[in-house]
Amino acid sequence: MLIPQNFFMREADHVEGFAPEIPWVTEVGDEKLEEPLGLRPTSETTIGEAFSDWINSYRDLPYEINQWANVFRWEKKTLPFLRTSEFLWQEGHTAHATEREAYERTMSALDEYERLCEEFLAIPVYKGKKTPSERFAGAVDTYSVEAMMQDGKAVQAGTSHYMGTNFAKAFDITYLNKENQHVHAYTTSWGASTRLIGALIMSHGDQNGLVLPPTVAPTQIVLMPVGPWKKNPGVMEKLDEIFYNLKEAGYRVRLDDSDNTPGYKFNEWELKGACIRIECGPRDIENGHVIVKSRDVADKQKVAFEEIDTFVADELTAMTPRLLEKARKRVKENEYLHINTLQELKEHIETCKEEDKTPGFVLIGWDGTEETEETIKEETGFTTRNIPFEAPMEKEVDIVSGKPAKHTLWIARAY
Amino acid sequence: MLIPQNFFMREADHVEGFAPEIPWVTEVGDEKLEEPLGLRPTSETTIGEAFSDWINSYRDLPYEINQWANVFRWEKKTLPFLRTSEFLWQEGHTAHATEREAYERTMSALDEYERLCEEFLAIPVYKGKKTPSERFAGAVDTYSVEAMMQDGKAVQAGTSHYMGTNFAKAFDITYLNKENQHVHAYTTSWGASTRLIGALIMSHGDQNGLVLPPTVAPTQIVLMPVGPWKKNPGVMEKLDEIFYNLKEAGYRVRLDDSDNTPGYKFNEWELKGACIRIECGPRDIENGHVIVKSRDVADKQKVAFEEIDTFVADELTAMTPRLLEKARKRVKENEYLHINTLQELKEHIETCKEEDKTPGFVLIGWDGTEETEETIKEETGFTTRNIPFEAPMEKEVDIVSGKPAKHTLWIARAY
């Protein structure tokens, strides 16, 4: 966790980028340390030092490690899950013999984050390249997946960095190649953090609380007796039977037989994001069915006892893609492709404010200068998200300078 | 991870005990912090602060949480796994309504550590109470499980602390009881760390490397072709078949078909602690058997093809208790029960040195004074381990003062 100050100093861009946010240990007990130790903001420097020891021959490559670790980046203003001074993340580090292989690993890590977000968390993402000013300190190129929350603001959901030989040179990561020469390795790193939990909450939640895809919901199914169930032991007998069947089948299921009212229970389990609610009362027992409601669907429906297993299996399979589709639709509705000048952007923001809509993601043309990025940020609070791999259209002029655009990129307000 | 200095100050014994080992963050970037932040040596103080918020009514009790976390205790001299300035551990924290319940939880946590060590890691332990001078800083009582390594030295393998209301008073952990009064909760905490990996290595390892119980061995079975196997494709066909069968059955199995010599492979997999080695060459194919060797048994044996599954299942089940028995026997042989004076202890140590034996664990009588502990430590390097719940005999006089013994306790050199 503790990184000697001189490690940071070895990669000039790296130290410059992270210096203001690093907490320094300067004393132990009553004694002053000779060299301050920084709390890791990310581990390229220690991993670089270790790679220098561990990697000696082309036979050692490719080299790949991953760690889950707590890291520190000091924040003046914090926000639960999204912006905390200490956070937990996963960071992968790799070293390769060729530029091409390292670049491909950078991309495949990014693809994994895209899959994690979309297929697992039902959060649609924009995959693309960061502009130089938003690059990881010390990287040749940084790529990201960006997600749009319900308020139109962006969350950077994962990043993948191609380092070239920058860190290999700073930390002496060399190996003997097949031609018996000592050469530098090409490295990558990539990370995603617990801020994904924040993105998950803000992507799907509604007025009643959490909406979670079954892939990650702590409670996938909640069962509860309704009506005068205490006088009819058959209700709890049936619910017990359903409970054990579903548990046996491997689902995360809960049975709420507390004394709270049905209304209280509905609210509580909606708040907690239980995916499927199954109610059963004395009359349902007579009719041979239960009443079922999915968290993300307005209507209730009746499901016959003998069809519960199939229903639950189908519904839990369907829910994650359904949440993803719903989020995709929302995201599309908040994309703005036809804003071409700073004036139009300001008007767009003003209109959205008046109409109580989110200003969303705006696709702009960019001449490649930092001036344009700075001006947009100062005048509107929007920041560049990324240069998408697949833009819905190509923009022709820079939104600020009016000069020919070199890139088309997404801008948005961001967390 | 970061604990404000004033948190430490609230429990006087706690700060006194940990102060010399705490690394302090005093600056972030270029700015000096108003209050230094300590890197947690253990989390009672932050957890105490949180419990104060989380616990309000008797309905909230008992309250129990557990975290796996990195903690810091500065060490001048470090030793891999056993003594490192940063280490990973598990720490449990509980709060209870009654003294009795808190005490029982302290004991049940200790029982869990005993089971973890003995049934899972095959490390026999001494369960007992620490002397006041070895107590956790701020605890009413500290209990430990102590393990004896092959060199006779002790490793404290896990500790469990009964705090009474010490931390509840320091951190205002109060709740409304059934009689509508605000009262303090009784708390406990307990932890075990990655030093258990060190204890595991030093309990079972031999001249050839790691010896690991099948419960934790990364490789439970290693298969390897021997003899002129490359000319006889039947050998690899058979090994492939065995490999997939064992893998299918859920074992951690490896097939080493590298070009290294059998001798090299034997050494490598013994070094790594693979539990069972299975060799097969052309002649074995003809005879319908394989040659099997368990890591902890000297002899090889022949096992018919059709009996491999049963043999492996039986042998892996038998190995952990067998390692435990072997360790128990060794530990018993290095217990010394009849040393009654400091002079006898010194002679014992001298004799062991001459005979190249370990001085082991020595059972002594203790009058309950710190003076006795201090004198033993200064004159022999032995420290008090614990007052065992089940002593093999009761000692009658203090080893130093000769006064009547209040307790019987184990002393040893320790890591």
PDB file of C-alpha atoms in Angstrom, chain A residues 1-2 19-33 37 39-40 70 72 74 76 86, chain B residues 1-2 19-33 37 39-40 70 72 74 76 86:
ATOM      1  CA  MET A   1       0.000   0.000   0.000  1.00  0.00           C
ATOM      2  CA  LEU A   2       2.841   2.405   0.821  1.00  0.00           C
ATOM      3  CA  ALA A  19       0.825  14.447  -6.656  1.00  0.00           C
ATOM      4  CA  PRO A  20      -1.974  16.747  -5.404  1.00  0.00           C
ATOM      5  CA  GLU A  21      -4.142  13.804  -4.276  1.00  0.00           C
ATOM      6  CA  ILE A  22      -1.548  11.657  -2.494  1.00  0.00           C
ATOM      7  CA  PRO A  23      -1.687  11.332   1.315  1.00  0.00           C
ATOM      8  CA  TRP A  24       1.844  11.053   2.728  1.00  0.00           C
ATOM      9  CA  VAL A  25       2.975   9.055   5.722  1.00  0.00           C
ATOM     10  CA  THR A  26       5.782  11.122   7.231  1.00  0.00           C
ATOM     11  CA  GLU A  27       5.972   9.732  10.766  1.00  0.00           C
ATOM     12  CA  VAL A  28       5.743   6.402  12.552  1.00  0.00           C
ATOM     13  CA  GLY A  29       4.998   6.625  16.270  1.00  0.00           C
ATOM     14  CA  ASP A  30       7.093   9.627  17.285  1.00  0.00           C
ATOM     15  CA  GLU A  31       9.763   9.209  14.647  1.00  0.00           C
ATOM     16  CA  LYS A  32      10.057  11.099  11.398  1.00  0.00           C
ATOM     17  CA  LEU A  33      10.663   8.912   8.330  1.00  0.00           C
ATOM     18  CA  LEU A  37       5.654   7.094   1.858  1.00  0.00           C
ATOM     19  CA  LEU A  39      -0.676   5.913   0.014  1.00  0.00           C
ATOM     20  CA  ARG A  40      -1.096   4.278  -3.408  1.00  0.00           C
ATOM     21  CA  ASN A  70      -7.867  -0.137  -1.501  1.00  0.00           C
ATOM     22  CA  PHE A  72      -6.468   6.695  -2.102  1.00  0.00           C
ATOM     23  CA  TRP A  74      -7.900  12.765  -1.833  1.00  0.00           C
ATOM     24  CA  LYS A  76     -12.377  17.747  -1.054  1.00  0.00           C
ATOM     25  CA  GLU A  86     -10.453   5.699  -0.178  1.00  0.00           C
TER      26      GLU A  86
ATOM     27  CA  MET B   1      -8.233   2.710   6.735  1.00  0.00           C
ATOM     28  CA  LEU B   2      -7.385   6.152   8.116  1.00  0.00           C
ATOM     29  CA  ALA B  19       1.057   4.382  19.500  1.00  0.00           C
ATOM     30  CA  PRO B  20       4.680   3.370  18.758  1.00  0.00           C
ATOM     31  CA  GLU B  21       3.674   1.273  15.714  1.00  0.00           C
ATOM     32  CA  ILE B  22       1.232   3.653  13.996  1.00  0.00           C
ATOM     33  CA  PRO B  23       2.238   5.296  10.695  1.00  0.00           C
ATOM     34  CA  TRP B  24       0.748   8.805  10.502  1.00  0.00           C
ATOM     35  CA  VAL B  25      -0.502  10.613   7.422  1.00  0.00           C
ATOM     36  CA  THR B  26       0.307  14.266   8.102  1.00  0.00           C
ATOM     37  CA  GLU B  27       0.165  15.763   4.606  1.00  0.00           C
ATOM     38  CA  VAL B  28      -1.893  15.453   1.437  1.00  0.00           C
ATOM     39  CA  GLY B  29      -0.203  16.746  -1.697  1.00  0.00           C
ATOM     40  CA  ASP B  30       1.572  19.864  -0.398  1.00  0.00           C
ATOM     41  CA  GLU B  31      -0.883  20.622   2.387  1.00  0.00           C
ATOM     42  CA  LYS B  32      -0.486  19.800   6.047  1.00  0.00           C
ATOM     43  CA  LEU B  33      -3.521  18.157   7.649  1.00  0.00           C
ATOM     44  CA  LEU B  37      -4.602  10.340  10.434  1.00  0.00           C
ATOM     45  CA  LEU B  39      -3.094   3.897   9.379  1.00  0.00           C
ATOM     46  CA  ARG B  40      -5.297   1.408  11.256  1.00  0.00           C
ATOM     47  CA  ASN B  70      -5.064  -4.522   5.420  1.00  0.00           C
ATOM     48  CA  PHE B  72      -0.325  -1.668   9.700  1.00  0.00           C
ATOM     49  CA  TRP B  74       5.398  -0.905  12.028  1.00  0.00           C
ATOM     50  CA  LYS B  76      11.869  -2.727  12.507  1.00  0.00           C
ATOM     51  CA  GLU B  86       1.363  -4.276   6.404  1.00  0.00           C
TER      52      GLU B  86
END
